[in-house]
Short mmCIF file of C-alpha atoms and ligand atoms in Angstrom, two decimals:
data_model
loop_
_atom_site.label_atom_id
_atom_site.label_comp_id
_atom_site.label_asym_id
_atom_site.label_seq_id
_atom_site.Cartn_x
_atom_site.Cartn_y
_atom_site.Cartn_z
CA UNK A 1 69.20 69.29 97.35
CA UNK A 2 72.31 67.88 95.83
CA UNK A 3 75.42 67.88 98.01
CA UNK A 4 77.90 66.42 95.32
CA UNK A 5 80.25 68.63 93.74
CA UNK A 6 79.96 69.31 90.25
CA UNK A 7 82.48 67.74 87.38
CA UNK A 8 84.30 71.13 87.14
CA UNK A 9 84.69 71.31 90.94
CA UNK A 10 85.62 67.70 91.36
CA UNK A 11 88.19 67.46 88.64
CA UNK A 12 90.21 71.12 89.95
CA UNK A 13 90.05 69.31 93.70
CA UNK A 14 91.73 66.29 92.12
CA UNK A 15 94.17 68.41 90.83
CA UNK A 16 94.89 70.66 93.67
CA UNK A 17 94.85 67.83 95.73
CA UNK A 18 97.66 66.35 93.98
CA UNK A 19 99.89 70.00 93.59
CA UNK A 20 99.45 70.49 97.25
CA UNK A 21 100.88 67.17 98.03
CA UNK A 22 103.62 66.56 95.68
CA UNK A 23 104.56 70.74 95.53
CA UNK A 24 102.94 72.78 98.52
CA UNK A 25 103.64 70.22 101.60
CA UNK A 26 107.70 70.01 100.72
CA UNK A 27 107.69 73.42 100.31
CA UNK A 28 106.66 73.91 104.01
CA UNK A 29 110.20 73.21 105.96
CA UNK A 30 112.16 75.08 102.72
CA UNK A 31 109.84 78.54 103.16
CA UNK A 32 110.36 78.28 106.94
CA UNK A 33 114.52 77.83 105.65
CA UNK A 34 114.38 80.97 103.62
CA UNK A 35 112.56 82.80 105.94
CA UNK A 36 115.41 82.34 108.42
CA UNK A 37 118.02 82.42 106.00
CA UNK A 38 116.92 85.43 103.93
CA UNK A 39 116.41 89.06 104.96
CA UNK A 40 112.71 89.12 106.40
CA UNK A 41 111.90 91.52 103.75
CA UNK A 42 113.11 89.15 100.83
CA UNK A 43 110.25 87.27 98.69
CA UNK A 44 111.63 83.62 99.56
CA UNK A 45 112.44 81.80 96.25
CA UNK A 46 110.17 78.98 96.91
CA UNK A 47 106.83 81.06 96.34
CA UNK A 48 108.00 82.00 92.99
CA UNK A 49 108.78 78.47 92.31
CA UNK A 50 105.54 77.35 93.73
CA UNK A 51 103.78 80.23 91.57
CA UNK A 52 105.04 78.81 87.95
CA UNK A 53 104.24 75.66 88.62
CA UNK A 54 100.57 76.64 89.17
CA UNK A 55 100.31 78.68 86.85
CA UNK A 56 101.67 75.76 84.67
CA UNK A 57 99.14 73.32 85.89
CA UNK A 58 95.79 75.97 85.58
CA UNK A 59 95.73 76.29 89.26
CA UNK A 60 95.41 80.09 88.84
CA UNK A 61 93.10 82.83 89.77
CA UNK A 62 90.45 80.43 90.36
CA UNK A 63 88.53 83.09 93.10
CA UNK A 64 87.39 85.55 90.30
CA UNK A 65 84.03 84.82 89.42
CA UNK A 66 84.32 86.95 86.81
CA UNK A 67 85.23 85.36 83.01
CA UNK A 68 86.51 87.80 81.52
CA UNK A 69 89.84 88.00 83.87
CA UNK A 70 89.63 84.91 86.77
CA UNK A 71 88.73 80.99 86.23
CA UNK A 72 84.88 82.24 86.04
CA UNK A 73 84.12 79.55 89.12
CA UNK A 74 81.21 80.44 91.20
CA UNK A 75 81.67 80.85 94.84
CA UNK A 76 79.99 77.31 95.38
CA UNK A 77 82.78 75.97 93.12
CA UNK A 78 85.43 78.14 94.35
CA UNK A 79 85.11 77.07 98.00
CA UNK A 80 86.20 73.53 98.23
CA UNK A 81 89.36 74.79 96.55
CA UNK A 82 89.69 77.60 98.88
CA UNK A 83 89.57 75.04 101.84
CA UNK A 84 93.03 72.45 100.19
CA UNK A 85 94.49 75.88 99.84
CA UNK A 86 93.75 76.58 104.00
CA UNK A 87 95.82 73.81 104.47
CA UNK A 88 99.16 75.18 104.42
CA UNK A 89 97.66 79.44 104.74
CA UNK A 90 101.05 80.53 103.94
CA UNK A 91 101.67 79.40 100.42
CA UNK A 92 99.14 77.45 98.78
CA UNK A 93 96.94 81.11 98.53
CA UNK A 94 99.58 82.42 97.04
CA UNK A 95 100.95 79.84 94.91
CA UNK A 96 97.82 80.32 93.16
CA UNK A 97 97.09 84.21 93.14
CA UNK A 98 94.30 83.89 95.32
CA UNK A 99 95.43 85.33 98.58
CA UNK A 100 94.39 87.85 100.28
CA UNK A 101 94.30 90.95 99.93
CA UNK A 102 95.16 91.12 96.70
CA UNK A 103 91.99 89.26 95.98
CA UNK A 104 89.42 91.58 97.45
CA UNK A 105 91.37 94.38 95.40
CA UNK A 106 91.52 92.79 92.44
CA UNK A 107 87.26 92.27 92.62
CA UNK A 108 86.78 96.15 93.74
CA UNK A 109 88.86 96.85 90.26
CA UNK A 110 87.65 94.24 87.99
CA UNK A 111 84.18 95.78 89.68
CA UNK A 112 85.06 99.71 89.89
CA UNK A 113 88.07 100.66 88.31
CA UNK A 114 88.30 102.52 84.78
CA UNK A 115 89.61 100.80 82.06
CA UNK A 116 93.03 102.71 82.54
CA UNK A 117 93.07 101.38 86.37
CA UNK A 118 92.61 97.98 85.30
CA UNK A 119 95.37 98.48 82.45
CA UNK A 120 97.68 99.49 84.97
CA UNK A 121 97.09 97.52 88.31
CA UNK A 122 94.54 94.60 87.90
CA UNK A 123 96.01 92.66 84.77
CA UNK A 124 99.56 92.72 86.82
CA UNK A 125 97.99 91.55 90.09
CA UNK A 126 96.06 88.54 87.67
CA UNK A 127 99.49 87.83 86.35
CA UNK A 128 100.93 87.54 89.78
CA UNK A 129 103.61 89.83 88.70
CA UNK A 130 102.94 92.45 91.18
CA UNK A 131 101.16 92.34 94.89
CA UNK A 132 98.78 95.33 96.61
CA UNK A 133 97.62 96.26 99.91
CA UNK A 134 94.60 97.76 101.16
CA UNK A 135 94.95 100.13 103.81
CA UNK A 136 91.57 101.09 105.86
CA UNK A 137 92.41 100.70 109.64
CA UNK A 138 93.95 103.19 111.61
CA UNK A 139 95.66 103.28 114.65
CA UNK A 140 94.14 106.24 116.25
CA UNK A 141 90.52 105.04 115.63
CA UNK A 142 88.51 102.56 116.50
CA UNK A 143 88.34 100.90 112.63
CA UNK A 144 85.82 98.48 113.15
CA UNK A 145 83.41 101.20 112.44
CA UNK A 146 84.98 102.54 108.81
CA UNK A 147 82.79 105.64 108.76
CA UNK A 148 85.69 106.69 111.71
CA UNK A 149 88.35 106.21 109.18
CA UNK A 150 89.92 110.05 109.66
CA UNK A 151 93.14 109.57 106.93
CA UNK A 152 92.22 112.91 104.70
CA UNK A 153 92.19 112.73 101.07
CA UNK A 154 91.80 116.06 99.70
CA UNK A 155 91.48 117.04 95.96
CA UNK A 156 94.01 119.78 94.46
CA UNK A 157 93.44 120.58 91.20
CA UNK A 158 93.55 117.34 88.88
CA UNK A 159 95.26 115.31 92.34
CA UNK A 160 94.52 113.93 95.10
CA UNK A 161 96.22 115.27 98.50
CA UNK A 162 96.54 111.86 100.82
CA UNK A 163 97.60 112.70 104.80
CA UNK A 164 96.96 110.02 107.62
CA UNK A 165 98.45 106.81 109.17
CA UNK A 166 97.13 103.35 108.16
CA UNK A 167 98.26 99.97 110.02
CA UNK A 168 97.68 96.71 109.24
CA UNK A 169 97.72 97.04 105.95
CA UNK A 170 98.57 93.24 104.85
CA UNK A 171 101.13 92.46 102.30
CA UNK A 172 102.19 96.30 102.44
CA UNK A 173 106.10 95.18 102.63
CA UNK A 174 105.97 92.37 100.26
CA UNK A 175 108.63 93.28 97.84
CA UNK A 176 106.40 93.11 94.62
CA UNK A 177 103.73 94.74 96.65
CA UNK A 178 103.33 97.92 94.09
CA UNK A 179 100.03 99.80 95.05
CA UNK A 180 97.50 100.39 97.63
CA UNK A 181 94.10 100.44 97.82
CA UNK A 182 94.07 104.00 100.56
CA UNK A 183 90.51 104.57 102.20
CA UNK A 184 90.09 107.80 103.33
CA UNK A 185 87.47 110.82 104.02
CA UNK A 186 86.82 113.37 100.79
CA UNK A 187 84.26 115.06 102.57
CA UNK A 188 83.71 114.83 106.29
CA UNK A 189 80.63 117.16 105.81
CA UNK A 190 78.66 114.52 104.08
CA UNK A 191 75.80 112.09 105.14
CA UNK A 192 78.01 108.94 107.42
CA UNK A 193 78.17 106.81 104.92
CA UNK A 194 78.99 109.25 102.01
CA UNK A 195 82.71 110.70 103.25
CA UNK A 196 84.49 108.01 102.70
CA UNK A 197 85.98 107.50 99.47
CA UNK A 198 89.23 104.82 97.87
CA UNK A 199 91.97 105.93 95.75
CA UNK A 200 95.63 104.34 94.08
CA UNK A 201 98.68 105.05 95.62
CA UNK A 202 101.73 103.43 93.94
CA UNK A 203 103.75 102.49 96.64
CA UNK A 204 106.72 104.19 95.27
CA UNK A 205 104.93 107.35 95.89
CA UNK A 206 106.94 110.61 97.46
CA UNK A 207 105.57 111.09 101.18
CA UNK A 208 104.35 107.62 101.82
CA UNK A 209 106.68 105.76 104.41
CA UNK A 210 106.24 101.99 105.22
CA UNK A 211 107.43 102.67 108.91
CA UNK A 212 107.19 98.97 110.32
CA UNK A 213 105.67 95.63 110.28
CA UNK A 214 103.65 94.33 112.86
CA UNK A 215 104.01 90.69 114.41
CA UNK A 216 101.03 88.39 114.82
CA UNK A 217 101.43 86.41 118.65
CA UNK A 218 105.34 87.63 117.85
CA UNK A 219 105.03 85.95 114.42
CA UNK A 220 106.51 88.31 111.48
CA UNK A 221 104.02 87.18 109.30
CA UNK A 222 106.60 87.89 106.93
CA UNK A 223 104.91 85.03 104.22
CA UNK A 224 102.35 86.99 103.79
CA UNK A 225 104.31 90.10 103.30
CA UNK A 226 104.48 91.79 106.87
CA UNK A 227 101.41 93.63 108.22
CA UNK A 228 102.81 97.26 107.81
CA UNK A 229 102.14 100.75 109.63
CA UNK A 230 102.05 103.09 106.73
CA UNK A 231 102.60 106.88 106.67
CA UNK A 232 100.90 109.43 104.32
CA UNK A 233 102.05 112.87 104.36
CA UNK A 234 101.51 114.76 101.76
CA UNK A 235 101.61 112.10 99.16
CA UNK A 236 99.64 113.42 95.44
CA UNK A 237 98.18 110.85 92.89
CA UNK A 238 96.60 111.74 89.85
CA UNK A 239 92.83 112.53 90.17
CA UNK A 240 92.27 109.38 87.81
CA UNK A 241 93.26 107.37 90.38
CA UNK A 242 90.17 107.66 92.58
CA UNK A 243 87.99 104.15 92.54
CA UNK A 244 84.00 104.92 91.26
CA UNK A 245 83.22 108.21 92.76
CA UNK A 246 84.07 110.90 95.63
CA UNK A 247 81.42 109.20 98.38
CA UNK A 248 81.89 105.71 97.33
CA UNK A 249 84.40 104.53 99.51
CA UNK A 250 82.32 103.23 102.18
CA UNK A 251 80.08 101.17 99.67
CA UNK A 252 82.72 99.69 97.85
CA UNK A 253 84.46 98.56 101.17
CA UNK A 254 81.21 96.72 101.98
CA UNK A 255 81.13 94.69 98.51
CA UNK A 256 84.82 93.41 99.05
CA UNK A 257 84.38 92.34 102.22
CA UNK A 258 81.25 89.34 101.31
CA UNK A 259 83.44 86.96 99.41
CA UNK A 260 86.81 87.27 101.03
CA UNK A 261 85.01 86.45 104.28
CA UNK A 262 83.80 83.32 102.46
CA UNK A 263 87.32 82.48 101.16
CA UNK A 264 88.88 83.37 104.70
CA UNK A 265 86.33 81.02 106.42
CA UNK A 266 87.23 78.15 103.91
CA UNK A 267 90.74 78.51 104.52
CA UNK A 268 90.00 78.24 108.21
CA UNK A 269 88.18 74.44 107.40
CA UNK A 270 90.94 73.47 105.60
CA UNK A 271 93.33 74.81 108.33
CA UNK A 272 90.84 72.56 110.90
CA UNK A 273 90.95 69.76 108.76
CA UNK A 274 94.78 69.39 109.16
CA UNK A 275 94.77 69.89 112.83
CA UNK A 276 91.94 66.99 113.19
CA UNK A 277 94.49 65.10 110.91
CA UNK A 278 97.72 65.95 112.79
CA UNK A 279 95.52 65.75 115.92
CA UNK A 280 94.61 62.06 114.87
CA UNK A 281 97.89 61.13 114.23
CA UNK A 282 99.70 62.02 117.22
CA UNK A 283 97.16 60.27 119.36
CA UNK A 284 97.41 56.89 117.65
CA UNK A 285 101.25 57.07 118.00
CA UNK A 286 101.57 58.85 121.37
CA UNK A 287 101.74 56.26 124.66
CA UNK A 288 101.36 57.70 128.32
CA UNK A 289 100.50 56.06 130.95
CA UNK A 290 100.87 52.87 129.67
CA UNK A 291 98.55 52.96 125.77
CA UNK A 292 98.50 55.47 123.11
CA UNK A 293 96.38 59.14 123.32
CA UNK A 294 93.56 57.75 121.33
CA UNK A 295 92.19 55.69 123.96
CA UNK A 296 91.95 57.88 126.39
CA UNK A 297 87.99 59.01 126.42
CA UNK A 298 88.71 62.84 126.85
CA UNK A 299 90.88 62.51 123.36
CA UNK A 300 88.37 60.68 121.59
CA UNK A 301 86.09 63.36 122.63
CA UNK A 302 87.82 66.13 120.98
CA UNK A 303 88.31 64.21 117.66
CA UNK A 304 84.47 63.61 117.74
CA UNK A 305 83.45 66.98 118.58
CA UNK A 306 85.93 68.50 115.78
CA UNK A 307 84.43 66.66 113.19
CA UNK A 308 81.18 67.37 114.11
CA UNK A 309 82.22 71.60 114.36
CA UNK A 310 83.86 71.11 110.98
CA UNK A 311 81.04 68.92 109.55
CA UNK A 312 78.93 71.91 110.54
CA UNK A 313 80.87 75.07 109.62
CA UNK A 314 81.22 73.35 105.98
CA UNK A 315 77.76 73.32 105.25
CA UNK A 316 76.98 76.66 106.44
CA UNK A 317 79.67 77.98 104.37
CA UNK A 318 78.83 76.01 101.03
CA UNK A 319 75.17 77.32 102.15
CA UNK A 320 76.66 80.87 102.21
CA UNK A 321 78.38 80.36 98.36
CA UNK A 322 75.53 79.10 97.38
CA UNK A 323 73.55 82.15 98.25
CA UNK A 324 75.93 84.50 97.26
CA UNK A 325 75.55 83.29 93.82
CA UNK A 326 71.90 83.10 93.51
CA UNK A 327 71.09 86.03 95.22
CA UNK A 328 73.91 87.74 95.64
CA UNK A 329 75.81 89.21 98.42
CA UNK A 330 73.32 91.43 99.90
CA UNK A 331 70.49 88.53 100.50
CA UNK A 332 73.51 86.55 101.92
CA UNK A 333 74.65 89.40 104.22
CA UNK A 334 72.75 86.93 107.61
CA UNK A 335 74.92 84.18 106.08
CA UNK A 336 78.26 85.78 105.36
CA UNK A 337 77.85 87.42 108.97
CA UNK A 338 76.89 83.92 110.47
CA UNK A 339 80.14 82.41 109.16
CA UNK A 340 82.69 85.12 109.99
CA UNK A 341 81.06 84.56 113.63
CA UNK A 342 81.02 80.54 113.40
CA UNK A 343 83.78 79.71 111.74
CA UNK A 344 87.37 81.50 112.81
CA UNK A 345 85.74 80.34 116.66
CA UNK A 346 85.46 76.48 115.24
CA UNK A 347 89.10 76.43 113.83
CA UNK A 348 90.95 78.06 116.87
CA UNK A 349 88.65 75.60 119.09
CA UNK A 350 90.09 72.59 117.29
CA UNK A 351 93.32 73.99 116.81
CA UNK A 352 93.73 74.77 120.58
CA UNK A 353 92.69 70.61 121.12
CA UNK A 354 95.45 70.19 118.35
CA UNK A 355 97.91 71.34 120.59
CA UNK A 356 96.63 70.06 123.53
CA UNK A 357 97.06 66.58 122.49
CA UNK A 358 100.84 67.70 120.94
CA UNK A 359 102.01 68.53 124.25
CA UNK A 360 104.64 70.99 124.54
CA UNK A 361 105.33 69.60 120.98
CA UNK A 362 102.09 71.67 119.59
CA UNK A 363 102.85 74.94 120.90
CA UNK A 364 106.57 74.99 119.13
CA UNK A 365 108.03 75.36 115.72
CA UNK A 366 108.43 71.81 114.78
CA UNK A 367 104.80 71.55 113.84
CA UNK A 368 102.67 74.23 111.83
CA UNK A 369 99.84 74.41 114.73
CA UNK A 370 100.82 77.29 116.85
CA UNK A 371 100.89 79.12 113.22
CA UNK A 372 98.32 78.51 112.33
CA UNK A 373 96.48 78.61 115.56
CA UNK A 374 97.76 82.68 115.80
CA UNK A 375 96.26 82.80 111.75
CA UNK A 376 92.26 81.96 113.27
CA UNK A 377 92.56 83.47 116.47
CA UNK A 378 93.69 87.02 114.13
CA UNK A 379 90.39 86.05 111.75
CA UNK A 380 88.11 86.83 115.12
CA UNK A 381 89.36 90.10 114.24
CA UNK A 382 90.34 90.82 110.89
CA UNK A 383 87.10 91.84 108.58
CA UNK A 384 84.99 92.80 111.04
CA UNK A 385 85.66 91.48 114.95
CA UNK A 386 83.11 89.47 116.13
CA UNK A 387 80.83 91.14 117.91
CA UNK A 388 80.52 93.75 115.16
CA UNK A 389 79.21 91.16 113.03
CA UNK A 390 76.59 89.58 116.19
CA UNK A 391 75.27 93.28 116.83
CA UNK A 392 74.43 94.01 112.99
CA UNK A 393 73.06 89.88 113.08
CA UNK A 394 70.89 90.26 115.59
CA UNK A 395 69.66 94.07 114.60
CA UNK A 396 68.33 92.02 111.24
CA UNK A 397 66.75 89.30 112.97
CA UNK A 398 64.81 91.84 115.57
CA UNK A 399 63.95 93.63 112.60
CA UNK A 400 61.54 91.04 111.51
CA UNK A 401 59.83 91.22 114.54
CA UNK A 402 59.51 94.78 115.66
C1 LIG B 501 96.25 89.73 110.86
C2 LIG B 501 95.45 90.96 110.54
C3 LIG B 501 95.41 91.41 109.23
C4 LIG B 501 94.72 92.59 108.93
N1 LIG B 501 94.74 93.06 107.65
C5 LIG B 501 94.21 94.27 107.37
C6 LIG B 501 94.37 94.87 106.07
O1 LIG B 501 94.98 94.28 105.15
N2 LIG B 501 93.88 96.12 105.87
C7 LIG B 501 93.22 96.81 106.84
O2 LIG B 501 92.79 97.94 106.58
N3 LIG B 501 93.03 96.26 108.07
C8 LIG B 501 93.52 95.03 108.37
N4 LIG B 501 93.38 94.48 109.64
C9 LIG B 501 92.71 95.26 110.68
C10 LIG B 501 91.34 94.76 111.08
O3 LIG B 501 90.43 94.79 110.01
C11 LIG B 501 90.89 95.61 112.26
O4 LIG B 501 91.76 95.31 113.34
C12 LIG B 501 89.45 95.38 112.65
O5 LIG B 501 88.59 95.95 111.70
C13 LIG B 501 89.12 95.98 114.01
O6 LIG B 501 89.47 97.34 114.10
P1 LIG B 501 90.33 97.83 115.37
O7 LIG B 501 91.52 96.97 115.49
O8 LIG B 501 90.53 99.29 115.24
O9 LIG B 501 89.41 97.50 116.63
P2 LIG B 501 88.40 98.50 117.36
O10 LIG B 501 87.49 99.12 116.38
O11 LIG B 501 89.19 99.38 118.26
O12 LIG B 501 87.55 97.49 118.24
C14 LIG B 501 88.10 96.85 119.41
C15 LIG B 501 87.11 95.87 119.98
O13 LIG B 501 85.94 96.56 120.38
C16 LIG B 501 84.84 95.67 120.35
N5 LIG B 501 83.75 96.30 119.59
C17 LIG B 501 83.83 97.16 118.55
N6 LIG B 501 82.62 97.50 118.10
C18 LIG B 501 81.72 96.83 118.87
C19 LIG B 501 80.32 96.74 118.91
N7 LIG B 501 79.55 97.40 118.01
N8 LIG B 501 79.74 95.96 119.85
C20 LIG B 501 80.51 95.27 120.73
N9 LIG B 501 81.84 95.31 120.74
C21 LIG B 501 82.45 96.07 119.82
C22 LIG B 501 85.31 94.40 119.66
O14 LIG B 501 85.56 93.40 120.62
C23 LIG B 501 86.61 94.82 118.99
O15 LIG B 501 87.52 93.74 118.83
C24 LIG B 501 94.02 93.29 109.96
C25 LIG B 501 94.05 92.81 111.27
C26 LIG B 501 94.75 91.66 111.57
C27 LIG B 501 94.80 91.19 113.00
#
């Protein structure tokens, strides 16, 4: 067992190590700026800027295993980068066109879609010159089951027919955002599994209405392009823009959840790391009661026990990558579940003794941890909530003894 990283890995880490420092970091206090400054709605300068100068340096794509259109890194290489990224969620993904969600939908159509659908929607989204949403959850079901999705797609000569409400759908008022990835039921008559299939929808599309965002712990979440509540009514796509085949939906759902939970969970390390760090800091500087934070024992015992929670949701997760690509997703399901369980917990845990040792300090603006604290405590829920993921767990583990 060899726990180094390889030369490839080692050499983009050096890298990204040094754009997040001298570009990314800055950038924090000017985003938050625009953000103020600018209508909500308005893609803040800064990411663009951020964007070229990635792009510039190679720092691009790097999630896509695939060669022929990402970096071709596995997900063992990948997910140290994914981690510097977590650092600062709200632009270093982006900065390098790996954030979610356009990732997941640019793997469903570098892995479904026609040669036409990639023409027209993946090779933008690699180029960063255009953004996407997916939009499976609902508000009037319970989505954490996605064979309830009830949004009707219907087919109508050579279109689609698309009626329901979606919300949540990440990224879905980003300003560049330019298509969605709709889930929906073509056949409610079919075996659980088999109604469900995805389709296109430009976002320009007559009858679909981007009604509102919604705010994270009263965060607009703006960054990352609003969470919207979308309306369908009536919208028609061409019957070309259906993803695989009528039935598929469900299946293809399943394959781009495995390694966006992977990238989510090491964004959430990286995310931990910095709160240990800022954590750290603040102690050794802070005085009460007469001498600093750091030498009080109850301190010292959250810095331990953070390093140790990191320490140990690293190597699950580079165990997890490292599964995924040498047997592939499905013999890492245990794995991918384990981490989407272990991991979002571990980062709000040390976030939460982030703040604590801020004071009042940690729970305001002037420091990034009550963002990002909202950003894990939204992963126990987003993918899959938790529970969802223990049930199926321990299902597979009875199974081996039944
Ligand atoms: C920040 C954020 C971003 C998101 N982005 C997207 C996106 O881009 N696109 C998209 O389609 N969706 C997105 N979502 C939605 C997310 O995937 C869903 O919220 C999630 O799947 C849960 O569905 P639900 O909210 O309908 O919860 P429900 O299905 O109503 O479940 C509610 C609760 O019931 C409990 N529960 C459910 N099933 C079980 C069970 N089997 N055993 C025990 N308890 C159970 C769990 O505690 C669960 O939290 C996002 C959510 C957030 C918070």
């Amino acid at each position: 067992m060899d726990f180094a990283h390889d030369a490839t890995t080692e050499q983009l880490r050096r890298e990204l190590l040094e754009f997040m420092e001298d570009f990314v970091l800055p950038a924090e206090p000017v985003l938050a700026r625009q953000l103020a400054e600018a209508d909500p709605w308005v893609k803040p300068k800064v990411i663009e800027e951020l964007k070229a100068e990635a792009r510039r340096r190679g720092l691009w794509n790097l999630f896509l295993p695939d060669r022929e259109h990402g970096a071709g890194l596995t997900n063992l290489q990948y997910a140290p980068l994914a981690e510097i990224t977590g650092r600062s969620p709200h632009l270093a993904p982006e900065a390098l066109n790996c954030a979610a969600p356009d990732t997941g939908n640019m793997e469903v159509l570098a892995m479904f879609g026609s040669a036409e659908q990639q023409r027209a929607w993946l090779r933008p989204l690699l180029d960063g010159r255009i953004r996407s949403a997916f939009c499976m959850t609902e508000p009037e079901v319970a989505s954490s089951d996605a064979t309830n999705i009830a949004t009707r797609i219907r087919r109508d000569g050579d279109e689609y027919v698309i009626d329901g409400r979606k919300w949540w759908s990440s990224g879905a008022m980003n300003p560049e955002c330019a298509v969605f990835i709709v889930m929906g039921k073509t056949d409610p008559g079919a075996e659980r599994h088999r109604q469900q299939s995805m389709v296109l929808v430009p976002r320009d599309t007559p009858g679909v209405r981007v009604e509102r965002g919604m705010r994270v712990f009263g965060y607009d979440d703006a960054s990352h392009g609003g969470h919207a509540e979308v309306v369908f009514e009536g919208v028609r796509v061409p019957a070309a823009n259906l993803i695989g085949g009528e039935g598929d939906g469900f299946a293809i759902a399943q394959a781009r959840l495995g390694p966006g939970r992977v990238h989510h969970c090491m964004r959430l390390i990286g995310m931990a790391e910095r709160a240990l760090e800022l954590m750290c800091r603040r102690a050794l500087e802070r005085v009460a009661f007469g001498r600093p934070l750091a030498e009080q024992g109850v301190v010292r015992e959250w810095i331990a026990e953070s390093r140790v929670r990191i320490e140990q949701a690293r190597l699950l997760v580079l165990k997890t990558a490292w599964l995924m690509d040498t047997v592939g997703n499905k013999g890492a399901h245990t794995e991918i579940q384990a981490i989407k369980i272990a991991v979002p917990l571990m980062a709000e845990w040390v976030l939460d003794k982030a703040i604590q040792a801020h004071g009042a300090a940690g729970v305001s603006q002037d420091h990034p941890l009550a963002e990002l604290w909202a950003s894990a405590r939204t992963l126990r829920l987003a993918d899959g909530p938790d529970e969802v993921h223990r049930v199926s767990l321990a299902k597979r583990e009875l199974k081996r003894y039944a």
